[in-house]
Amino acid sequence: MQAQELLVALADGGMVSGASLAERAGVTRAAIWKQIEALRARGVPVESRGTAGYCLPWPVQLLGLPAIEAALSPGTRKQLGKLELHWEIDSTSSEIQRRLAELPDFSMVLAETQSAGRGRRGRRWLSPPGLNIYLSCLKRFDAGFAALSGLSLAVGVIVMRALTALGIDGAGLKWPNDVLSDGGKLAGILVELGGEYQGPCAAVIGVGLNVRLTSALHEQAGQPVNDLATLAAGIVPDRNRVAAALITALADGLAQFEREGFAAFVEEYAQHDLLRGKALSVQGALGPLQGTGAGVDTRGALLLQTDEGLRAIDSADVTVRRA
Ligand code: BTN
């Protein structure tokens, strides 16, 4: 029995004995135990109850392509390139990178779990199965890198639109594109660009959205994190609907970005901007700076009001200073 089948057997949250799992799969109980350990190592909180067997602390909803497709409008389905769901992959973004030449525009790759999920600045992105969403999208552009300024911020707005469509309030954007709620990271966005500087280029846009985190994940994340279940007062949203909402928002939003650029997103970004009016410390190419967040410009640069005037910052680490 593979880890995937085991998770399916445990998904409803009921107790399943090691003996019945072994019998069902035609393997030894030791083999089942090994797979239980493999699931735990992936971050799935499988509990042992002595001879009674194994269970999850709560039911887990697995992703399914038919359910995701059923939640998409006919227009979105037509607009998409390939839509793929993998059980396990190293990274959905790496998968798109490997198949860049072959995949059509607006292809989306999802995985139930990633063995080498990638975050910004070389960090890893913990990706246990059954809990969150890991999705990457391929968007091609004709007009070169210059037309792509602000893309990563626009994707932040796009994720906020998906949350709004799901009826989830209480999240905001920390420049450039961290989606936070109550100071914890709710979603991470990784935009990787390739191609010609002034010609055809491609963006691989990876989104990791926390639907339900375990206490172990809170500890391992290395930063404050939050999840949709907490924002929705403990009611865990349907993961297939969450995936469909993200796909829809990406398809619509990236088409809009291609037509209108970041200028079309500036106002909406401002509505979700968690740094505006806040005392900020900025560590970037210009050295350490202190000032007050003053929004973003039409290129997506962070505007910082300093004692020396308004500065536009293209790339930096930003922290909110405690009052
Ligand atoms: C960040 O560090 O904030 C960005 C995290 C991006 C994670 C997503 S999960 C789907 C896609 N595949 C990856 O390996 N990374 C991105």
Coordinates of C-alpha atoms and ligand atoms in Angstrom, one line a residue:
M1 CA 0.0 0.0 0.0
Q2 CA 1.4 3.3 -1.1
A3 CA 1.2 6.5 1.1
Q4 CA -1.5 7.8 -1.3
E5 CA -3.8 4.8 -0.8
L6 CA -3.2 4.9 2.9
L7 CA -4.3 8.6 3.0
V8 CA -7.4 7.7 1.0
A9 CA -8.1 4.9 3.5
L10 CA -7.7 7.3 6.5
A11 CA -9.3 10.4 4.8
D12 CA -12.8 10.2 6.5
G13 CA -11.2 10.6 9.9
G14 CA -12.4 7.1 11.1
M15 CA -10.3 4.6 13.0
V16 CA -8.7 1.9 10.7
S17 CA -6.8 -1.0 12.2
G18 CA -3.3 -1.9 11.0
A19 CA -4.5 -5.5 10.5
S20 CA -7.4 -4.5 8.2
L21 CA -5.1 -2.1 6.2
A22 CA -2.6 -5.0 5.8
E23 CA -5.2 -7.4 4.7
R24 CA -6.7 -5.0 2.2
A25 CA -3.4 -4.3 0.7
G26 CA -2.0 -7.9 0.9
V27 CA 1.1 -6.7 2.8
T28 CA 2.4 -7.1 6.3
R29 CA 1.5 -4.8 9.2
A30 CA 5.2 -3.8 9.3
A31 CA 4.8 -2.5 5.7
I32 CA 1.7 -0.5 6.7
W33 CA 3.6 0.9 9.6
K34 CA 6.4 2.0 7.3
Q35 CA 3.9 3.8 5.1
I36 CA 2.3 5.4 8.1
E37 CA 5.8 6.7 9.1
A38 CA 6.2 8.0 5.5
L39 CA 2.9 9.9 5.7
R40 CA 4.0 11.4 9.1
A41 CA 7.3 12.4 7.6
R42 CA 5.4 14.3 4.9
G43 CA 3.6 16.2 7.7
V44 CA 0.3 14.3 7.9
P45 CA -0.7 14.0 11.5
V46 CA -1.6 10.3 11.7
E47 CA -2.4 9.3 15.2
S48 CA -1.8 5.8 16.6
R49 CA -4.4 4.3 19.0
G50 CA -2.7 1.1 20.2
T51 CA -4.3 -2.0 18.9
A52 CA -7.4 0.0 17.6
G53 CA -5.2 1.3 14.8
Y54 CA -4.7 4.6 13.1
C55 CA -6.7 7.7 12.5
L56 CA -6.4 11.4 11.4
P57 CA -7.4 14.1 13.9
W58 CA -10.0 15.3 11.4
P59 CA -11.3 14.2 8.0
V60 CA -9.2 15.2 5.1
Q61 CA -10.5 16.1 1.7
L62 CA -8.3 15.0 -1.2
L63 CA -8.1 16.9 -4.5
G64 CA -9.8 15.5 -7.5
L65 CA -9.5 16.8 -11.1
P66 CA -13.2 16.1 -11.9
A67 CA -14.3 18.1 -8.9
I68 CA -12.0 21.0 -9.7
E69 CA -13.1 21.0 -13.4
A70 CA -16.8 20.9 -12.3
A71 CA -16.2 24.1 -10.3
L72 CA -14.8 26.0 -13.3
S73 CA -17.0 28.0 -15.7
P74 CA -17.1 26.8 -19.3
G75 CA -15.2 30.0 -20.2
T76 CA -12.4 29.3 -17.8
R77 CA -12.1 25.7 -18.9
K78 CA -11.8 26.8 -22.5
Q79 CA -9.2 29.4 -21.7
L80 CA -6.9 27.0 -19.8
G81 CA -4.0 25.1 -21.5
K82 CA -3.3 21.8 -19.7
L83 CA -4.8 21.3 -16.3
E84 CA -2.9 18.6 -14.3
L85 CA -3.2 17.2 -10.8
H86 CA -0.3 15.1 -9.6
W87 CA -0.3 13.1 -6.3
E88 CA 3.4 13.9 -5.7
I89 CA 5.9 15.9 -7.5
D90 CA 9.2 17.7 -6.6
S91 CA 7.7 21.1 -7.3
T92 CA 4.8 22.2 -9.5
S93 CA 6.9 25.1 -10.7
S94 CA 9.8 22.9 -11.5
E95 CA 7.5 20.6 -13.5
I96 CA 6.3 23.5 -15.6
Q97 CA 10.0 24.7 -16.1
R98 CA 10.9 21.2 -17.3
R99 CA 8.1 21.2 -19.9
L100 CA 8.2 24.9 -20.8
A101 CA 8.5 24.3 -24.6
E102 CA 5.7 21.8 -24.7
L103 CA 3.0 23.3 -22.4
P104 CA 0.4 25.7 -23.8
D105 CA -0.3 29.1 -22.4
F106 CA -2.4 29.2 -19.2
S107 CA -1.4 25.6 -18.2
M108 CA -1.9 24.8 -14.6
V109 CA -0.2 22.1 -12.6
L110 CA -1.4 21.1 -9.1
A111 CA 0.0 18.6 -6.7
E112 CA -1.4 17.0 -3.6
T113 CA 2.2 17.1 -2.1
Q114 CA 5.6 18.4 -3.2
S115 CA 8.8 16.7 -2.1
A116 CA 10.9 19.8 -2.9
G117 CA 8.5 22.7 -2.8
R118 CA 10.4 26.0 -3.4
G119 CA 9.8 29.3 -1.7
R120 CA 11.4 32.7 -2.4
R121 CA 15.1 33.4 -1.7
G122 CA 15.9 29.7 -1.9
R123 CA 13.7 28.8 1.0
R124 CA 11.8 25.5 0.9
W125 CA 8.0 25.4 1.0
L126 CA 6.6 22.7 3.2
S127 CA 4.0 20.8 1.2
P128 CA 2.2 18.0 3.1
P129 CA -0.6 16.1 1.3
G130 CA -4.3 16.6 2.1
L131 CA -3.9 20.0 3.7
N132 CA -3.1 22.9 1.5
I133 CA -3.0 24.0 -2.2
Y134 CA 0.2 23.9 -4.4
L135 CA -0.4 25.3 -7.8
S136 CA 1.7 26.6 -10.7
C137 CA 0.6 28.4 -13.8
L138 CA 2.4 29.1 -17.1
K139 CA 1.7 32.5 -18.7
R140 CA 3.4 33.5 -21.9
F141 CA 3.9 37.1 -22.8
D142 CA 5.1 38.6 -26.2
A143 CA 6.3 42.1 -25.2
G144 CA 9.4 41.3 -23.2
F145 CA 10.3 41.8 -19.5
A146 CA 9.6 45.5 -19.5
A147 CA 5.9 44.8 -19.8
L148 CA 6.0 42.5 -16.8
S149 CA 6.9 45.0 -14.0
G150 CA 4.4 44.6 -11.2
L151 CA 3.4 41.1 -12.3
S152 CA 4.3 39.5 -8.9
L153 CA 2.2 42.2 -7.1
A154 CA -0.7 41.6 -9.5
V155 CA -0.6 37.9 -8.6
G156 CA -1.0 39.0 -4.9
V157 CA -4.1 40.9 -5.9
I158 CA -5.3 37.8 -8.0
V159 CA -5.0 35.6 -4.9
M160 CA -6.9 38.2 -2.9
R161 CA -9.7 38.0 -5.6
A162 CA -9.8 34.2 -5.2
L163 CA -10.2 34.6 -1.4
T164 CA -13.0 37.1 -1.9
A165 CA -14.7 34.8 -4.4
L166 CA -14.6 32.1 -1.6
G167 CA -16.2 34.5 0.9
I168 CA -13.0 34.7 3.0
D169 CA -12.2 38.1 4.5
G170 CA -9.4 39.2 6.8
A171 CA -6.3 38.8 4.6
G172 CA -4.1 41.5 3.2
L173 CA -0.9 42.0 1.1
K174 CA 2.6 42.7 2.5
W175 CA 4.8 44.1 -0.3
P176 CA 5.7 42.7 -2.6
N177 CA 3.2 39.9 -2.6
D178 CA 2.9 38.0 0.7
V179 CA -0.7 37.2 1.6
L180 CA -1.0 37.6 5.3
S181 CA -3.7 37.4 7.9
D182 CA -3.2 38.3 11.6
G183 CA 0.5 38.7 10.9
G184 CA 0.8 35.1 9.6
K185 CA 1.6 34.0 6.1
L186 CA -1.5 32.6 4.4
A187 CA -0.2 32.3 0.9
G188 CA 3.2 32.5 -0.8
I189 CA 3.8 33.5 -4.4
L190 CA 6.9 32.6 -6.5
V191 CA 7.2 34.2 -9.9
E192 CA 10.0 33.0 -12.2
L193 CA 10.6 34.7 -15.5
G194 CA 12.5 33.3 -18.5
G195 CA 12.8 34.1 -22.2
E196 CA 14.0 37.1 -24.2
Y197 CA 14.5 40.5 -22.7
Q198 CA 12.6 42.3 -25.5
G199 CA 10.7 39.4 -27.0
P200 CA 8.7 36.3 -26.1
C201 CA 9.0 35.4 -22.5
A202 CA 7.2 33.1 -20.0
A203 CA 6.3 33.5 -16.4
V204 CA 6.0 30.4 -14.1
I205 CA 3.8 31.5 -11.3
G206 CA 3.7 29.3 -8.2
V207 CA 1.1 29.8 -5.4
G208 CA 1.1 27.9 -2.1
L209 CA -2.1 28.5 -0.2
N210 CA -2.5 27.3 3.4
V211 CA -5.9 25.7 3.8
R212 CA -5.3 23.8 7.1
L213 CA -2.0 23.7 9.0
T214 CA -1.1 21.3 11.7
S215 CA 0.7 22.5 14.9
A216 CA 3.8 20.8 13.6
L217 CA 3.7 22.9 10.4
H218 CA 3.3 26.0 12.5
E219 CA 6.5 25.1 14.3
Q220 CA 8.4 24.0 11.2
A221 CA 7.5 27.0 9.1
G222 CA 10.1 29.2 10.7
Q223 CA 7.8 32.2 10.4
P224 CA 4.3 33.0 11.6
V225 CA 1.8 31.3 9.4
N226 CA -2.0 31.2 9.1
D227 CA -4.6 29.1 7.3
L228 CA -8.0 29.5 5.6
A229 CA -9.6 27.2 8.2
T230 CA -8.7 29.7 11.0
L231 CA -10.0 32.6 8.9
A232 CA -13.2 30.8 8.2
A233 CA -13.8 30.2 12.0
G234 CA -12.7 26.6 11.9
I235 CA -14.9 25.6 8.9
V236 CA -12.4 24.1 6.5
P237 CA -13.2 25.2 3.0
D238 CA -13.6 22.6 0.2
R239 CA -10.1 22.2 -1.2
N240 CA -11.4 21.5 -4.7
R241 CA -13.4 24.8 -4.7
V242 CA -10.4 26.6 -3.3
A243 CA -8.3 25.2 -6.2
A244 CA -11.0 26.2 -8.7
A245 CA -11.2 29.7 -7.3
L246 CA -7.5 30.2 -7.6
I247 CA -7.4 28.8 -11.2
T248 CA -10.3 31.1 -12.2
A249 CA -8.7 34.2 -10.6
L250 CA -5.4 33.4 -12.3
A251 CA -6.9 32.8 -15.7
D252 CA -9.0 36.0 -15.5
G253 CA -6.3 38.1 -13.8
L254 CA -3.4 37.2 -15.9
A255 CA -5.4 37.8 -19.1
Q256 CA -6.2 41.3 -17.6
F257 CA -2.5 41.9 -16.8
E258 CA -1.5 41.0 -20.3
R259 CA -4.0 43.5 -21.7
E260 CA -3.7 46.4 -19.2
G261 CA -0.5 45.8 -17.2
F262 CA 0.0 46.5 -13.4
A263 CA -1.7 49.9 -13.7
A264 CA -5.0 48.1 -13.7
F265 CA -4.2 46.5 -10.3
V266 CA -2.8 49.5 -8.4
E267 CA -6.0 50.6 -6.9
E268 CA -7.0 47.1 -5.7
Y269 CA -3.5 46.6 -4.4
A270 CA -3.9 49.8 -2.3
Q271 CA -7.2 48.4 -0.8
H272 CA -5.2 45.3 0.5
D273 CA -1.9 47.1 1.3
L274 CA -0.9 46.2 4.9
L275 CA 2.2 48.5 4.8
R276 CA 0.5 51.8 3.9
G277 CA 0.9 54.3 6.7
K278 CA 3.1 51.9 8.8
A279 CA 6.5 52.7 10.2
L280 CA 8.8 50.5 8.1
S281 CA 12.4 49.3 8.1
V282 CA 13.7 48.5 4.7
Q283 CA 16.9 46.6 3.9
G284 CA 17.7 46.7 0.2
A285 CA 20.2 47.8 -2.4
L286 CA 20.0 51.4 -1.2
G287 CA 21.1 50.2 2.3
P288 CA 19.0 50.4 5.4
L289 CA 16.2 52.9 5.2
Q290 CA 13.4 53.9 7.6
G291 CA 10.2 55.6 6.7
T292 CA 6.5 55.3 6.3
G293 CA 4.8 53.0 3.7
A294 CA 3.2 55.2 1.1
G295 CA 1.7 52.6 -1.3
V296 CA 3.2 51.3 -4.5
D297 CA 3.8 53.0 -7.9
T298 CA 2.5 51.8 -11.3
R299 CA 5.7 49.6 -11.7
G300 CA 5.0 47.9 -8.4
A301 CA 7.9 49.6 -6.5
L302 CA 7.3 50.2 -2.8
L303 CA 7.0 53.9 -2.0
L304 CA 8.6 54.9 1.2
Q305 CA 8.2 58.3 2.7
T306 CA 11.5 59.1 4.4
D307 CA 12.9 62.3 6.0
E308 CA 14.8 62.9 2.8
G309 CA 11.7 62.5 0.6
L310 CA 9.8 59.8 -1.2
R311 CA 11.8 56.8 -2.3
A312 CA 10.7 54.1 -4.7
I313 CA 12.1 50.6 -3.8
D314 CA 12.3 47.8 -6.3
S315 CA 13.6 45.0 -4.2
A316 CA 14.2 44.8 -0.4
D317 CA 13.3 43.0 2.8
V318 CA 10.7 45.1 4.6
T319 CA 9.7 44.8 8.3
V320 CA 7.1 46.8 10.2
R321 CA 8.6 48.7 13.1
R322 CA 7.0 48.2 16.5
A323 CA 5.6 51.5 17.8
Ligands
BTN1 C1 7.2 32.2 -0.9 O1 8.3 31.9 -0.4 O2 6.5 33.0 -0.3 C2 6.7 31.6 -2.2 C3 6.2 30.2 -1.9 C4 5.6 29.6 -3.2 C5 5.2 28.1 -3.0 C6 4.5 27.6 -4.2 S1 3.7 26.0 -3.9 C7 3.5 25.8 -5.6 C8 4.7 26.3 -6.3 N1 5.7 25.2 -6.3 C9 6.8 25.5 -5.6 O3 7.8 24.7 -5.5 N2 6.7 26.7 -5.1 C10 5.4 27.3 -5.4

